Amino acid sequence: MWAELVAAVRSWWRPYVSLWRAIGPRRALVAAIIAAVAGVLWTVLVWAPTWLVESDLEDYMKRGLTPSELLGAKNDVRTTLLQGVAGAFLLVGLYLTYRTIQVNREGQITDRFTRAIDQLGSKELDVRLGGIYALERIAKDSKMDHGPVMEVLLAFLREHSRVEPNPEKVDRTGDVAASNESERAQADLQAAASVIGRRNAQNDPPEQILDLSGLWLPHAVLLSANLAEALLTGANLKRSFLIEANLRDTSLSRANLDGAHLYNANLEGAFLSLCTLEGADLERANLGRANFERANFERANFKRANLGGAILKGTRLQGAHLSQAVALTREQLAQAVTDQETQLPPNLRD
């Protein structure tokens, strides 16, 4: 009989012993938690009810309460305290559950981020595109990872867009031949630039700089892109579509924007010194306070463009369409370079 009892106890206790051994270095912490829980239960069930009731024992005696009624009072106190402790444990449990979900979610995002980075290094265009759009989804799902995602895409663009196309693939007009190979070679760069342009700028870290200096991406389609305060020094965006793009305070010094479409774009305060925008469409663009010193705007269209406060020192405006430009002054024109083909507003033709 005793042997069977000992065997039963051992069988019951063995899982707990195994669990205790598995805990390893955390035994002290687990023991402290168990002791704390035991202390709380002893306080709630034994000490607190007795102390609270017996502290008012004289008052109870004056009321003529019986011992059974005193016991009932203690039980009422126990019930109230247990409910409070249960509520506290519930709140702690909810918080721990929330934190567990958050940790699991962060782990999943980390895994997704790692896979997307691996995809960017693939030799297959389709795989790289998948990685780019996966990074965009991560930036939308996690505000904390928005900055790192943008930094990765910026680095990807800087690294892979600096090399100009092979001269053998340039046609007689000087443009890149419209072959399937050349178009596919730019698809991933276009996708990365589009993701950066349509990002939620409110999630940008304060210290983040959109550094795309030297970017080589002609014919890019960046409609309504938000590139405010970006560094695009020396960039090649020839014939790009930047319609309604936000280029406020952007640095475009020495950039190539020949033939670019900048309809209704915002270039307020932008720095375009030595930039070339020959034949560019700037209709309705906001060019207020922009610096166009020694920039080339030959044959550019300024229809209803705002030039208030713009710096035109040494700016080449030969053949430019300025007849409907807004806020253009004689002082500005006096510093610019014009010719007989420059179309000026009626009040400035004298």
mmCIF file of C-alpha atoms in Angstrom:
data_model
loop_
_atom_site.group_PDB
_atom_site.id
_atom_site.type_symbol
_atom_site.label_atom_id
_atom_site.label_comp_id
_atom_site.label_asym_id
_atom_site.label_seq_id
_atom_site.Cartn_x
_atom_site.Cartn_y
_atom_site.Cartn_z
ATOM 1 C CA MET A 1 0.000 0.000 0.000
ATOM 2 C CA TRP A 2 2.745 2.430 1.002
ATOM 3 C CA ALA A 3 4.722 1.529 -2.102
ATOM 4 C CA GLU A 4 1.708 2.323 -4.272
ATOM 5 C CA LEU A 5 1.202 5.648 -2.455
ATOM 6 C CA VAL A 6 4.854 6.619 -2.892
ATOM 7 C CA ALA A 7 4.680 5.648 -6.579
ATOM 8 C CA ALA A 8 1.552 7.768 -7.046
ATOM 9 C CA VAL A 9 3.193 10.774 -5.370
ATOM 10 C CA ARG A 10 6.281 10.393 -7.520
ATOM 11 C CA SER A 11 4.165 10.085 -10.664
ATOM 12 C CA TRP A 12 2.258 13.249 -9.730
ATOM 13 C CA TRP A 13 5.374 15.200 -8.772
ATOM 14 C CA ARG A 14 7.648 14.110 -11.668
ATOM 15 C CA PRO A 15 6.277 16.605 -14.292
ATOM 16 C CA TYR A 16 6.779 19.499 -11.881
ATOM 17 C CA VAL A 17 10.357 18.426 -11.177
ATOM 18 C CA SER A 18 11.055 18.254 -14.918
ATOM 19 C CA LEU A 19 9.518 21.688 -15.400
ATOM 20 C CA TRP A 20 11.613 23.108 -12.563
ATOM 21 C CA ARG A 21 14.792 21.710 -14.122
ATOM 22 C CA ALA A 22 13.823 23.091 -17.536
ATOM 23 C CA ILE A 23 13.460 26.595 -16.111
ATOM 24 C CA GLY A 24 17.180 26.633 -15.430
ATOM 25 C CA PRO A 25 18.656 30.088 -14.704
ATOM 26 C CA ARG A 26 15.216 31.588 -14.187
ATOM 27 C CA ARG A 27 14.486 29.500 -11.094
ATOM 28 C CA ALA A 28 15.146 32.421 -8.753
ATOM 29 C CA LEU A 29 12.719 34.644 -10.664
ATOM 30 C CA VAL A 30 10.035 31.950 -10.770
ATOM 31 C CA ALA A 31 10.501 31.263 -7.057
ATOM 32 C CA ALA A 32 10.153 34.977 -6.311
ATOM 33 C CA ILE A 33 6.943 35.167 -8.346
ATOM 34 C CA ILE A 34 5.496 32.110 -6.585
ATOM 35 C CA ALA A 35 6.414 33.595 -3.202
ATOM 36 C CA ALA A 36 4.835 36.924 -4.157
ATOM 37 C CA VAL A 37 1.594 35.249 -5.279
ATOM 38 C CA ALA A 38 1.512 33.159 -2.096
ATOM 39 C CA GLY A 39 2.073 36.303 -0.027
ATOM 40 C CA VAL A 40 -0.770 38.116 -1.773
ATOM 41 C CA LEU A 41 -3.138 35.181 -1.252
ATOM 42 C CA TRP A 42 -2.195 34.881 2.443
ATOM 43 C CA THR A 43 -2.739 38.618 2.904
ATOM 44 C CA VAL A 44 -6.110 38.557 1.158
ATOM 45 C CA LEU A 45 -7.435 35.348 2.734
ATOM 46 C CA VAL A 46 -5.958 35.462 6.259
ATOM 47 C CA TRP A 47 -4.319 38.634 7.469
ATOM 48 C CA ALA A 48 -6.317 41.430 5.840
ATOM 49 C CA PRO A 49 -9.834 40.153 6.726
ATOM 50 C CA THR A 50 -8.841 39.495 10.359
ATOM 51 C CA TRP A 51 -7.094 42.856 10.731
ATOM 52 C CA LEU A 52 -9.875 44.856 9.094
ATOM 53 C CA VAL A 53 -12.664 43.213 11.066
ATOM 54 C CA GLU A 54 -10.936 43.004 14.461
ATOM 55 C CA SER A 55 -9.784 46.617 14.240
ATOM 56 C CA ASP A 56 -13.462 47.503 14.545
ATOM 57 C CA LEU A 57 -14.205 44.729 17.033
ATOM 58 C CA GLU A 58 -15.467 47.110 19.737
ATOM 59 C CA ASP A 59 -17.886 48.641 17.265
ATOM 60 C CA TYR A 60 -19.140 45.184 16.307
ATOM 61 C CA MET A 61 -19.526 44.220 19.995
ATOM 62 C CA LYS A 62 -21.567 47.356 20.671
ATOM 63 C CA ARG A 63 -23.904 46.272 17.887
ATOM 64 C CA GLY A 64 -24.258 42.898 19.594
ATOM 65 C CA LEU A 65 -22.986 40.852 16.651
ATOM 66 C CA THR A 66 -22.564 37.133 17.175
ATOM 67 C CA PRO A 67 -19.350 35.212 16.329
ATOM 68 C CA SER A 68 -21.030 33.780 13.230
ATOM 69 C CA GLU A 69 -21.856 37.281 12.078
ATOM 70 C CA LEU A 70 -18.250 38.344 12.670
ATOM 71 C CA LEU A 71 -17.137 35.374 10.570
ATOM 72 C CA GLY A 72 -19.551 36.470 7.869
ATOM 73 C CA ALA A 73 -18.033 39.962 7.992
ATOM 74 C CA LYS A 74 -14.565 38.472 7.493
ATOM 75 C CA ASN A 75 -15.823 36.423 4.550
ATOM 76 C CA ASP A 76 -17.339 39.553 3.015
ATOM 77 C CA VAL A 77 -13.971 41.264 3.301
ATOM 78 C CA ARG A 78 -12.265 38.233 1.746
ATOM 79 C CA THR A 79 -14.741 38.263 -1.145
ATOM 80 C CA THR A 80 -14.177 41.961 -1.805
ATOM 81 C CA LEU A 81 -10.402 41.628 -1.637
ATOM 82 C CA LEU A 82 -10.409 38.545 -3.853
ATOM 83 C CA GLN A 83 -12.459 40.392 -6.450
ATOM 84 C CA GLY A 84 -9.965 43.252 -6.382
ATOM 85 C CA VAL A 85 -6.998 40.907 -6.697
ATOM 86 C CA ALA A 86 -8.719 38.986 -9.495
ATOM 87 C CA GLY A 87 -9.322 42.257 -11.326
ATOM 88 C CA ALA A 88 -5.675 43.221 -10.898
ATOM 89 C CA PHE A 89 -4.520 39.831 -12.193
ATOM 90 C CA LEU A 90 -6.917 40.207 -15.119
ATOM 91 C CA LEU A 91 -5.414 43.584 -16.031
ATOM 92 C CA VAL A 92 -1.901 42.191 -15.730
ATOM 93 C CA GLY A 93 -2.898 39.218 -17.871
ATOM 94 C CA LEU A 94 -4.381 41.493 -20.524
ATOM 95 C CA TYR A 95 -1.230 43.608 -20.563
ATOM 96 C CA LEU A 96 1.012 40.551 -20.856
ATOM 97 C CA THR A 97 -1.185 39.213 -23.652
ATOM 98 C CA TYR A 98 -0.928 42.541 -25.453
ATOM 99 C CA ARG A 99 2.846 42.583 -25.067
ATOM 100 C CA THR A 100 3.075 39.000 -26.326
ATOM 101 C CA ILE A 101 1.054 39.920 -29.401
ATOM 102 C CA GLN A 102 3.276 42.954 -29.974
ATOM 103 C CA VAL A 103 6.467 40.908 -29.644
ATOM 104 C CA ASN A 104 5.131 38.252 -32.019
ATOM 105 C CA ARG A 105 4.087 40.942 -34.494
ATOM 106 C CA GLU A 106 7.500 42.593 -34.331
ATOM 107 C CA GLY A 107 9.113 39.228 -34.890
ATOM 108 C CA GLN A 108 6.944 38.629 -37.953
ATOM 109 C CA ILE A 109 7.808 42.072 -39.339
ATOM 110 C CA THR A 110 11.501 41.388 -38.765
ATOM 111 C CA ASP A 111 11.204 38.142 -40.716
ATOM 112 C CA ARG A 112 9.340 39.926 -43.524
ATOM 113 C CA PHE A 113 11.972 42.671 -43.572
ATOM 114 C CA THR A 114 14.797 40.142 -43.833
ATOM 115 C CA ARG A 115 13.091 38.265 -46.678
ATOM 116 C CA ALA A 116 12.428 41.519 -48.549
ATOM 117 C CA ILE A 117 16.085 42.540 -48.260
ATOM 118 C CA ASP A 118 17.114 39.146 -49.646
ATOM 119 C CA GLN A 119 14.731 39.669 -52.567
ATOM 120 C CA LEU A 120 16.316 43.026 -53.413
ATOM 121 C CA GLY A 121 19.610 41.246 -54.017
ATOM 122 C CA SER A 122 18.102 38.805 -56.496
ATOM 123 C CA LYS A 123 19.164 38.760 -60.150
ATOM 124 C CA GLU A 124 15.535 38.286 -61.189
ATOM 125 C CA LEU A 125 13.582 41.495 -61.816
ATOM 126 C CA ASP A 126 10.276 40.021 -60.651
ATOM 127 C CA VAL A 127 11.811 38.972 -57.344
ATOM 128 C CA ARG A 128 13.309 42.429 -56.793
ATOM 129 C CA LEU A 129 9.954 44.043 -57.515
ATOM 130 C CA GLY A 130 8.333 41.734 -54.980
ATOM 131 C CA GLY A 131 10.906 42.787 -52.393
ATOM 132 C CA ILE A 132 10.275 46.485 -53.068
ATOM 133 C CA TYR A 133 6.515 46.190 -52.640
ATOM 134 C CA ALA A 134 6.978 43.982 -49.580
ATOM 135 C CA LEU A 135 9.050 46.768 -48.014
ATOM 136 C CA GLU A 136 6.316 49.268 -48.838
ATOM 137 C CA ARG A 137 3.770 47.092 -47.011
ATOM 138 C CA ILE A 138 6.075 46.857 -43.989
ATOM 139 C CA ALA A 139 6.419 50.655 -43.911
ATOM 140 C CA LYS A 140 2.628 50.960 -43.873
ATOM 141 C CA ASP A 141 2.144 48.269 -41.222
ATOM 142 C CA SER A 142 4.887 49.441 -38.858
ATOM 143 C CA LYS A 143 5.563 53.108 -38.148
ATOM 144 C CA MET A 144 8.724 52.085 -36.291
ATOM 145 C CA ASP A 145 10.119 50.415 -39.432
ATOM 146 C CA HIS A 146 9.095 53.210 -41.817
ATOM 147 C CA GLY A 147 12.454 54.985 -41.547
ATOM 148 C CA PRO A 148 14.640 51.888 -42.057
ATOM 149 C CA VAL A 149 12.538 50.824 -45.051
ATOM 150 C CA MET A 150 13.008 54.206 -46.718
ATOM 151 C CA GLU A 151 16.740 54.121 -46.003
ATOM 152 C CA VAL A 152 16.989 50.713 -47.694
ATOM 153 C CA LEU A 153 15.082 51.908 -50.772
ATOM 154 C CA LEU A 154 17.161 55.094 -50.966
ATOM 155 C CA ALA A 155 20.360 53.055 -50.792
ATOM 156 C CA PHE A 156 18.999 50.692 -53.457
ATOM 157 C CA LEU A 157 18.316 53.611 -55.800
ATOM 158 C CA ARG A 158 21.667 55.267 -55.180
ATOM 159 C CA GLU A 159 23.551 52.011 -55.690
ATOM 160 C CA HIS A 160 21.807 50.797 -58.850
ATOM 161 C CA SER A 161 20.959 54.003 -60.717
ATOM 162 C CA ARG A 162 24.343 55.713 -60.973
ATOM 163 C CA VAL A 163 25.558 53.817 -64.039
ATOM 164 C CA GLU A 164 24.362 55.278 -67.330
ATOM 165 C CA PRO A 165 23.225 52.936 -70.123
ATOM 166 C CA ASN A 166 25.638 51.355 -72.546
ATOM 167 C CA PRO A 167 26.461 53.785 -75.401
ATOM 168 C CA GLU A 168 25.814 50.974 -77.885
ATOM 169 C CA LYS A 169 22.130 51.114 -76.901
ATOM 170 C CA VAL A 170 21.794 54.816 -77.687
ATOM 171 C CA ASP A 171 20.029 55.697 -80.933
ATOM 172 C CA ARG A 172 20.826 58.499 -83.375
ATOM 173 C CA THR A 173 18.803 61.078 -81.450
ATOM 174 C CA GLY A 174 20.843 60.484 -78.295
ATOM 175 C CA ASP A 175 18.022 58.741 -76.424
ATOM 176 C CA VAL A 176 18.127 55.283 -74.949
ATOM 177 C CA ALA A 177 16.756 52.736 -77.384
ATOM 178 C CA ALA A 178 13.306 51.598 -76.404
ATOM 179 C CA SER A 179 14.186 47.938 -76.188
ATOM 180 C CA ASN A 180 12.526 45.490 -73.816
ATOM 181 C CA GLU A 181 15.838 44.962 -72.057
ATOM 182 C CA SER A 182 16.383 48.657 -71.285
ATOM 183 C CA GLU A 183 12.787 49.099 -70.133
ATOM 184 C CA ARG A 184 13.004 46.124 -67.754
ATOM 185 C CA ALA A 185 16.338 47.340 -66.410
ATOM 186 C CA GLN A 186 14.609 50.467 -65.076
ATOM 187 C CA ALA A 187 11.434 48.825 -63.757
ATOM 188 C CA ASP A 188 12.757 48.099 -60.266
ATOM 189 C CA LEU A 189 14.276 51.581 -59.956
ATOM 190 C CA GLN A 190 10.993 53.144 -61.023
ATOM 191 C CA ALA A 191 9.142 51.034 -58.459
ATOM 192 C CA ALA A 192 11.509 52.026 -55.638
ATOM 193 C CA ALA A 193 11.251 55.719 -56.556
ATOM 194 C CA SER A 194 7.450 55.477 -56.676
ATOM 195 C CA VAL A 195 7.311 53.886 -53.226
ATOM 196 C CA ILE A 196 9.478 56.674 -51.806
ATOM 197 C CA GLY A 197 7.378 59.303 -53.560
ATOM 198 C CA ARG A 198 4.065 58.053 -52.190
ATOM 199 C CA ARG A 199 5.255 57.222 -48.676
ATOM 200 C CA ASN A 200 3.521 58.690 -45.609
ATOM 201 C CA ALA A 201 5.925 61.557 -44.903
ATOM 202 C CA GLN A 202 4.412 62.040 -41.436
ATOM 203 C CA ASN A 203 6.201 58.845 -40.391
ATOM 204 C CA ASP A 204 9.611 60.073 -41.541
ATOM 205 C CA PRO A 205 12.117 60.233 -38.661
ATOM 206 C CA PRO A 206 13.215 63.827 -37.937
ATOM 207 C CA GLU A 207 16.804 63.050 -38.903
ATOM 208 C CA GLN A 208 15.970 61.285 -42.174
ATOM 209 C CA ILE A 209 17.247 62.860 -45.408
ATOM 210 C CA LEU A 210 16.012 61.764 -48.819
ATOM 211 C CA ASP A 211 19.463 61.613 -50.382
ATOM 212 C CA LEU A 212 19.148 60.738 -54.068
ATOM 213 C CA SER A 213 22.164 62.687 -55.261
ATOM 214 C CA GLY A 214 23.362 61.467 -58.644
ATOM 215 C CA LEU A 215 20.149 59.518 -59.290
ATOM 216 C CA TRP A 216 19.975 58.401 -62.933
ATOM 217 C CA LEU A 217 16.303 57.850 -63.727
ATOM 218 C CA PRO A 218 15.200 59.564 -66.963
ATOM 219 C CA HIS A 219 11.585 59.142 -68.063
ATOM 220 C CA ALA A 220 10.567 58.435 -64.466
ATOM 221 C CA VAL A 221 6.871 58.627 -63.624
ATOM 222 C CA LEU A 222 6.514 60.313 -60.232
ATOM 223 C CA LEU A 223 3.041 61.808 -60.293
ATOM 224 C CA SER A 224 2.217 63.700 -57.065
ATOM 225 C CA ALA A 225 5.448 62.387 -55.543
ATOM 226 C CA ASN A 226 6.456 63.877 -52.198
ATOM 227 C CA LEU A 227 10.146 64.709 -52.515
ATOM 228 C CA ALA A 228 10.155 67.825 -50.365
ATOM 229 C CA GLU A 229 13.602 68.744 -48.981
ATOM 230 C CA ALA A 230 15.197 65.868 -50.893
ATOM 231 C CA LEU A 231 18.774 65.944 -52.182
ATOM 232 C CA LEU A 232 18.697 65.431 -55.945
ATOM 233 C CA THR A 233 21.973 67.150 -56.741
ATOM 234 C CA GLY A 234 23.274 66.053 -60.134
ATOM 235 C CA ALA A 235 20.252 63.805 -60.729
ATOM 236 C CA ASN A 236 19.168 62.887 -64.258
ATOM 237 C CA LEU A 237 15.386 63.137 -64.455
ATOM 238 C CA LYS A 238 15.248 64.028 -68.119
ATOM 239 C CA ARG A 239 11.710 63.916 -69.553
ATOM 240 C CA SER A 240 10.343 62.680 -66.242
ATOM 241 C CA PHE A 241 6.716 63.114 -65.267
ATOM 242 C CA LEU A 242 6.694 65.125 -62.035
ATOM 243 C CA ILE A 243 3.167 66.454 -62.426
ATOM 244 C CA GLU A 244 1.860 67.901 -59.127
ATOM 245 C CA ALA A 245 5.007 66.679 -57.376
ATOM 246 C CA ASN A 246 6.057 68.263 -54.086
ATOM 247 C CA LEU A 247 9.621 69.516 -54.554
ATOM 248 C CA ARG A 248 9.501 72.240 -51.931
ATOM 249 C CA ASP A 249 12.983 73.192 -50.673
ATOM 250 C CA THR A 250 14.471 70.374 -52.744
ATOM 251 C CA SER A 251 18.096 70.610 -53.881
ATOM 252 C CA LEU A 252 18.301 70.081 -57.649
ATOM 253 C CA SER A 253 21.610 71.780 -58.309
ATOM 254 C CA ARG A 254 23.207 70.606 -61.582
ATOM 255 C CA ALA A 255 20.285 68.239 -62.168
ATOM 256 C CA ASN A 256 19.044 67.404 -65.667
ATOM 257 C CA LEU A 257 15.322 68.044 -66.054
ATOM 258 C CA ASP A 258 15.285 68.691 -69.792
ATOM 259 C CA GLY A 259 11.801 68.119 -71.172
ATOM 260 C CA ALA A 260 10.427 67.271 -67.730
ATOM 261 C CA HIS A 261 6.702 67.624 -67.071
ATOM 262 C CA LEU A 262 6.255 69.748 -63.932
ATOM 263 C CA TYR A 263 2.653 70.848 -64.363
ATOM 264 C CA ASN A 264 1.283 72.261 -61.092
ATOM 265 C CA ALA A 265 4.404 71.090 -59.239
ATOM 266 C CA ASN A 266 5.522 72.811 -56.048
ATOM 267 C CA LEU A 267 9.138 74.000 -56.223
ATOM 268 C CA GLU A 268 8.810 76.773 -53.670
ATOM 269 C CA GLY A 269 12.191 77.537 -52.145
ATOM 270 C CA ALA A 270 13.894 74.855 -54.246
ATOM 271 C CA PHE A 271 17.574 75.206 -55.175
ATOM 272 C CA LEU A 272 18.121 74.695 -58.921
ATOM 273 C CA SER A 273 21.403 76.498 -59.505
ATOM 274 C CA LEU A 274 23.072 75.294 -62.745
ATOM 275 C CA CYS A 275 20.104 73.002 -63.318
ATOM 276 C CA THR A 276 19.007 72.400 -66.908
ATOM 277 C CA LEU A 277 15.275 72.439 -67.709
ATOM 278 C CA GLU A 278 15.424 73.035 -71.430
ATOM 279 C CA GLY A 279 11.963 72.611 -72.941
ATOM 280 C CA ALA A 280 10.451 71.722 -69.552
ATOM 281 C CA ASP A 281 6.731 72.224 -68.909
ATOM 282 C CA LEU A 282 6.260 74.361 -65.771
ATOM 283 C CA GLU A 283 2.654 75.379 -66.350
ATOM 284 C CA ARG A 284 0.961 76.446 -63.089
ATOM 285 C CA ALA A 285 4.052 75.432 -61.112
ATOM 286 C CA ASN A 286 4.835 77.240 -57.866
ATOM 287 C CA LEU A 287 8.374 78.590 -58.261
ATOM 288 C CA GLY A 288 8.200 81.170 -55.494
ATOM 289 C CA ARG A 289 11.544 81.960 -53.813
ATOM 290 C CA ALA A 290 13.288 79.262 -55.851
ATOM 291 C CA ASN A 291 16.933 79.786 -56.789
ATOM 292 C CA PHE A 292 17.488 79.440 -60.549
ATOM 293 C CA GLU A 293 20.912 81.067 -60.680
ATOM 294 C CA ARG A 294 22.627 80.171 -63.985
ATOM 295 C CA ALA A 295 19.985 77.543 -64.726
ATOM 296 C CA ASN A 296 18.949 76.763 -68.310
ATOM 297 C CA PHE A 297 15.252 77.300 -69.119
ATOM 298 C CA GLU A 298 15.526 77.656 -72.886
ATOM 299 C CA ARG A 299 12.130 77.089 -74.552
ATOM 300 C CA ALA A 300 10.572 76.209 -71.187
ATOM 301 C CA ASN A 301 6.847 76.812 -70.647
ATOM 302 C CA PHE A 302 6.013 79.112 -67.697
ATOM 303 C CA LYS A 303 2.292 79.508 -68.431
ATOM 304 C CA ARG A 304 0.622 80.744 -65.206
ATOM 305 C CA ALA A 305 3.679 79.697 -63.210
ATOM 306 C CA ASN A 306 4.364 81.667 -60.029
ATOM 307 C CA LEU A 307 7.810 83.289 -60.115
ATOM 308 C CA GLY A 308 7.336 85.556 -57.116
ATOM 309 C CA GLY A 309 10.657 86.099 -55.356
ATOM 310 C CA ALA A 310 12.519 83.644 -57.597
ATOM 311 C CA ILE A 311 16.230 84.284 -58.187
ATOM 312 C CA LEU A 312 16.944 84.542 -61.930
ATOM 313 C CA LYS A 313 20.561 85.704 -61.821
ATOM 314 C CA GLY A 314 22.224 84.513 -65.010
ATOM 315 C CA THR A 315 19.235 82.269 -65.786
ATOM 316 C CA ARG A 316 18.951 81.414 -69.474
ATOM 317 C CA LEU A 317 15.441 82.190 -70.702
ATOM 318 C CA GLN A 318 16.016 82.254 -74.460
ATOM 319 C CA GLY A 319 12.839 81.228 -76.232
ATOM 320 C CA ALA A 320 11.033 80.660 -72.921
ATOM 321 C CA HIS A 321 7.257 81.183 -72.752
ATOM 322 C CA LEU A 322 6.755 83.763 -69.990
ATOM 323 C CA SER A 323 3.802 85.674 -71.462
ATOM 324 C CA GLN A 324 1.427 84.407 -68.752
ATOM 325 C CA ALA A 325 3.913 84.017 -65.915
ATOM 326 C CA VAL A 326 2.723 85.274 -62.521
ATOM 327 C CA ALA A 327 4.583 87.751 -60.251
ATOM 328 C CA LEU A 328 7.507 88.214 -62.666
ATOM 329 C CA THR A 329 9.237 91.608 -62.247
ATOM 330 C CA ARG A 330 11.563 93.787 -64.292
ATOM 331 C CA GLU A 331 14.231 93.414 -61.638
ATOM 332 C CA GLN A 332 14.195 89.650 -62.088
ATOM 333 C CA LEU A 333 14.355 89.894 -65.882
ATOM 334 C CA ALA A 334 17.224 92.375 -65.698
ATOM 335 C CA GLN A 335 19.359 89.646 -64.122
ATOM 336 C CA ALA A 336 18.282 86.906 -66.551
ATOM 337 C CA VAL A 337 19.472 86.155 -70.084
ATOM 338 C CA THR A 338 16.730 86.616 -72.702
ATOM 339 C CA ASP A 339 16.524 87.017 -76.469
ATOM 340 C CA GLN A 340 14.038 88.097 -79.111
ATOM 341 C CA GLU A 341 12.249 84.758 -78.941
ATOM 342 C CA THR A 342 11.586 85.067 -75.211
ATOM 343 C CA GLN A 343 7.845 85.641 -74.757
ATOM 344 C CA LEU A 344 7.304 88.183 -71.974
ATOM 345 C CA PRO A 345 4.124 89.389 -70.213
ATOM 346 C CA PRO A 346 2.533 92.472 -71.867
ATOM 347 C CA ASN A 347 3.545 94.776 -68.994
ATOM 348 C CA LEU A 348 7.220 93.804 -69.325
ATOM 349 C CA ARG A 349 7.666 94.043 -73.090
ATOM 350 C CA ASP A 350 8.730 97.695 -73.146
#
